[in-house]
Amino acid sequence: NIPVVYATADADEDVLERAKISEPFGYVIKPFEDRELNSTIEIALYKHKMETKLKESEAKYRTLFEDSPISLWEEDFSAVKSFIDNLRDKGINDFRTYFEEHPEDLAHCAAMVKIVDINKTTIDMYQVETKKEFLKGLSQFLTEESYELFKEEILSLCAGNTSFENKAINQTATGEIKYIYMKCSLAADQEATWSKMLVSIMDITDLKQA
């Protein structure tokens, strides 16, 4: 956890490549002036301070994410966005009618959704043994009723909305039915790509049964 600055007369390209691997905060070629070395060190200390703050913030976020009692997901819808854009290029604008007439394409869109990350609560809720097993894809947790909600989510995105919420039905890895309340939101500045979708899911099965 110490910021390193190289001060060397060796400007050989191979040495520079080796230095990059150690991720230094500066590389000063001799001969150099005291003023040049001083400014390099000042910048190195500032960068180190900022990186430390960033790591602390990421660690705090990771703790909140993993320990949340609510199921949290991060998804990548960019492949779905490309699919929708291709349909638009073909002159298709009524996506509700299109997906009603082509349910196989709706299923294809669900298969294209990439699950990037989930928390511990999600693993327990969906009864999978490992995160890797869960990340195989969204389709394994969808029922016939689930696709209706997924269709509404896609239609909401197509209409330019950045968030969507509703009740739905999912199934666990063991086939158990779960009634859920889902809310998903595109991350800031992701409207053009849909590459980062943040999802929160509450298990309302007990409430539904009651």
Coordinates of C-alpha atoms in Angstrom, one line a residue:
N1 CA 0.0 0.0 0.0
I2 CA 2.9 2.4 -0.8
P3 CA 2.8 4.6 -4.0
V4 CA 6.0 3.8 -6.0
V5 CA 7.7 6.2 -8.5
Y6 CA 10.6 4.9 -10.6
A7 CA 13.6 7.2 -11.1
T8 CA 15.9 5.6 -13.6
A9 CA 18.1 6.2 -16.6
D10 CA 16.8 3.1 -18.3
A11 CA 14.2 4.0 -21.0
D12 CA 14.3 0.7 -22.7
E13 CA 10.9 -0.4 -23.9
D14 CA 11.1 -3.8 -22.3
V15 CA 11.9 -2.3 -19.0
L16 CA 9.0 0.1 -19.3
E17 CA 6.7 -2.8 -20.0
R18 CA 8.0 -4.6 -16.9
A19 CA 7.5 -1.5 -14.8
K20 CA 3.9 -1.2 -16.0
I21 CA 3.1 -4.6 -14.5
S22 CA 4.0 -3.3 -11.0
E23 CA 1.5 -0.4 -11.5
P24 CA 3.8 2.4 -10.4
F25 CA 2.5 5.9 -9.8
G26 CA 5.2 7.5 -11.9
Y27 CA 8.3 6.9 -14.1
V28 CA 11.0 9.6 -14.3
I29 CA 13.8 9.3 -16.7
K30 CA 17.3 10.6 -15.6
P31 CA 18.6 13.2 -15.8
F32 CA 15.7 15.1 -14.2
E33 CA 15.3 18.4 -12.4
D34 CA 14.3 18.5 -8.7
R35 CA 11.1 20.4 -9.8
E36 CA 10.1 17.6 -12.2
L37 CA 10.7 14.9 -9.5
N38 CA 8.8 16.9 -6.9
S39 CA 5.7 17.4 -9.2
T40 CA 5.8 13.6 -10.1
I41 CA 5.8 12.7 -6.4
E42 CA 3.0 15.2 -5.6
I43 CA 0.8 13.7 -8.3
A44 CA 1.7 10.2 -7.2
L45 CA 0.6 10.9 -3.6
Y46 CA -2.6 12.5 -4.8
K47 CA -3.5 9.6 -7.1
H48 CA -2.7 7.1 -4.3
K49 CA -5.0 9.1 -2.0
M50 CA -7.9 9.0 -4.5
E51 CA -7.4 5.3 -5.3
T52 CA -7.5 4.5 -1.6
K53 CA -10.8 6.4 -1.2
L54 CA -12.2 4.6 -4.3
K55 CA -11.2 1.2 -2.9
E56 CA -12.8 2.1 0.5
S57 CA -16.0 3.1 -1.3
E58 CA -16.1 0.0 -3.4
A59 CA -15.5 -2.2 -0.3
K60 CA -18.4 -0.4 1.4
Y61 CA -20.7 -0.9 -1.6
R62 CA -19.7 -4.6 -1.8
T63 CA -20.6 -5.1 1.8
L64 CA -24.0 -3.4 1.4
F65 CA -24.6 -5.4 -1.7
E66 CA -23.7 -8.8 -0.3
D67 CA -25.3 -8.4 3.1
S68 CA -28.6 -6.8 1.9
P69 CA -31.7 -8.9 2.9
I70 CA -33.2 -8.1 -0.5
S71 CA -32.2 -10.0 -3.6
L72 CA -29.9 -7.8 -5.7
W73 CA -28.8 -8.4 -9.3
E74 CA -26.7 -6.6 -11.9
E75 CA -27.7 -7.5 -15.5
D76 CA -26.4 -6.6 -19.0
F77 CA -29.2 -6.0 -21.5
S78 CA -26.9 -4.8 -24.3
A79 CA -27.5 -7.8 -26.5
V80 CA -31.3 -7.3 -26.2
K81 CA -30.8 -3.6 -27.1
S82 CA -29.0 -4.6 -30.3
F83 CA -31.8 -7.1 -31.1
I84 CA -34.4 -4.4 -30.6
D85 CA -32.4 -1.9 -32.7
N86 CA -32.2 -4.4 -35.6
L87 CA -36.0 -4.8 -35.4
R88 CA -36.4 -1.0 -35.6
D89 CA -34.1 -1.0 -38.6
K90 CA -36.5 -3.4 -40.3
G91 CA -39.4 -1.0 -39.7
I92 CA -40.9 -2.8 -36.7
N93 CA -42.2 -0.3 -34.1
D94 CA -45.2 -2.2 -32.6
F95 CA -43.2 -4.4 -30.3
R96 CA -46.1 -5.6 -28.3
T97 CA -47.8 -7.1 -31.3
Y98 CA -44.4 -8.4 -32.6
F99 CA -43.6 -10.3 -29.4
E100 CA -47.2 -11.7 -29.1
E101 CA -46.8 -13.1 -32.7
H102 CA -43.2 -14.2 -32.1
P103 CA -42.9 -15.6 -28.6
E104 CA -39.8 -17.4 -29.6
D105 CA -38.0 -14.1 -30.0
L106 CA -39.1 -13.0 -26.5
A107 CA -37.5 -16.2 -25.2
H108 CA -34.5 -15.5 -27.2
C109 CA -34.2 -12.0 -25.6
A110 CA -34.4 -13.6 -22.2
A111 CA -31.6 -15.9 -23.1
M112 CA -29.5 -12.9 -24.2
V113 CA -29.7 -11.2 -20.8
K114 CA -26.4 -11.6 -19.1
I115 CA -26.4 -11.8 -15.3
V116 CA -23.3 -10.0 -14.2
D117 CA -23.5 -10.3 -10.4
I118 CA -25.9 -11.3 -7.6
N119 CA -25.7 -11.2 -3.8
K120 CA -25.9 -13.9 -1.2
T121 CA -29.7 -13.4 -0.6
T122 CA -30.3 -14.2 -4.3
I123 CA -28.4 -17.5 -4.0
D124 CA -30.5 -18.5 -1.0
M125 CA -33.8 -17.4 -2.5
Y126 CA -33.3 -19.2 -5.8
Q127 CA -31.8 -22.3 -4.1
V128 CA -28.6 -22.5 -6.2
E129 CA -25.4 -23.8 -4.7
T130 CA -23.0 -21.3 -6.2
K131 CA -23.0 -17.9 -7.9
K132 CA -21.5 -19.5 -11.0
E133 CA -24.5 -21.8 -11.3
F134 CA -26.8 -18.8 -11.2
L135 CA -24.9 -16.8 -13.7
K136 CA -25.7 -19.4 -16.4
G137 CA -28.7 -17.3 -17.4
L138 CA -32.0 -15.8 -16.6
S139 CA -34.2 -18.3 -18.5
Q140 CA -33.7 -21.1 -15.9
F141 CA -35.7 -19.1 -13.4
L142 CA -38.6 -18.0 -15.7
T143 CA -42.0 -19.7 -15.8
E144 CA -44.6 -19.2 -18.5
E145 CA -46.1 -16.4 -16.5
S146 CA -42.7 -14.9 -16.0
Y147 CA -42.3 -14.2 -19.7
E148 CA -45.4 -11.9 -19.6
L149 CA -43.6 -9.7 -17.0
F150 CA -40.4 -9.9 -19.0
K151 CA -42.3 -8.7 -22.1
E152 CA -43.6 -5.7 -20.2
E153 CA -40.1 -4.9 -19.0
I154 CA -38.8 -5.0 -22.6
L155 CA -41.7 -2.9 -23.8
S156 CA -41.1 -0.3 -21.1
L157 CA -37.4 -0.1 -22.1
C158 CA -38.5 0.2 -25.8
A159 CA -40.7 3.1 -24.8
G160 CA -37.7 5.0 -23.4
N161 CA -38.4 4.3 -19.7
T162 CA -35.4 3.8 -17.4
S163 CA -37.1 1.9 -14.6
F164 CA -39.8 -0.7 -14.3
E165 CA -41.5 -2.5 -11.4
N166 CA -44.2 -5.1 -10.9
K167 CA -45.2 -8.3 -9.3
A168 CA -44.2 -11.6 -11.0
I169 CA -43.7 -15.3 -10.6
N170 CA -40.3 -17.0 -10.8
Q171 CA -39.1 -20.5 -10.1
T172 CA -36.1 -21.6 -8.1
A173 CA -33.4 -24.0 -9.3
T174 CA -35.4 -26.8 -7.7
G175 CA -38.7 -25.8 -9.4
E176 CA -40.3 -24.1 -6.4
I177 CA -42.6 -21.2 -7.3
K178 CA -41.7 -17.8 -5.9
Y179 CA -44.0 -14.8 -5.9
I180 CA -41.8 -11.7 -6.2
Y181 CA -42.0 -7.9 -6.4
M182 CA -39.3 -6.8 -8.8
K183 CA -37.9 -3.3 -9.5
C184 CA -35.3 -2.7 -12.1
S185 CA -33.5 0.5 -13.2
L186 CA -31.0 1.3 -15.8
A187 CA -27.8 2.7 -14.3
A188 CA -27.1 6.4 -15.1
D189 CA -26.0 7.1 -18.7
Q190 CA -26.9 3.6 -19.8
E191 CA -30.0 4.5 -21.8
A192 CA -28.2 4.1 -25.1
T193 CA -26.7 0.7 -24.4
W194 CA -28.8 -1.0 -21.6
S195 CA -25.5 -2.5 -20.5
K196 CA -26.1 -2.1 -16.8
M197 CA -29.5 -2.9 -15.3
L198 CA -29.8 -2.9 -11.5
V199 CA -32.5 -5.2 -10.1
S200 CA -34.0 -5.6 -6.7
I201 CA -36.3 -8.5 -5.8
M202 CA -38.5 -9.0 -2.7
D203 CA -39.9 -12.5 -2.0
I204 CA -43.6 -12.0 -1.3
T205 CA -44.5 -15.7 -1.5
D206 CA -45.7 -15.9 2.2
L207 CA -47.7 -12.7 1.8
K208 CA -49.3 -14.1 -1.4
Q209 CA -50.2 -17.4 0.2
A210 CA -51.7 -15.6 3.2

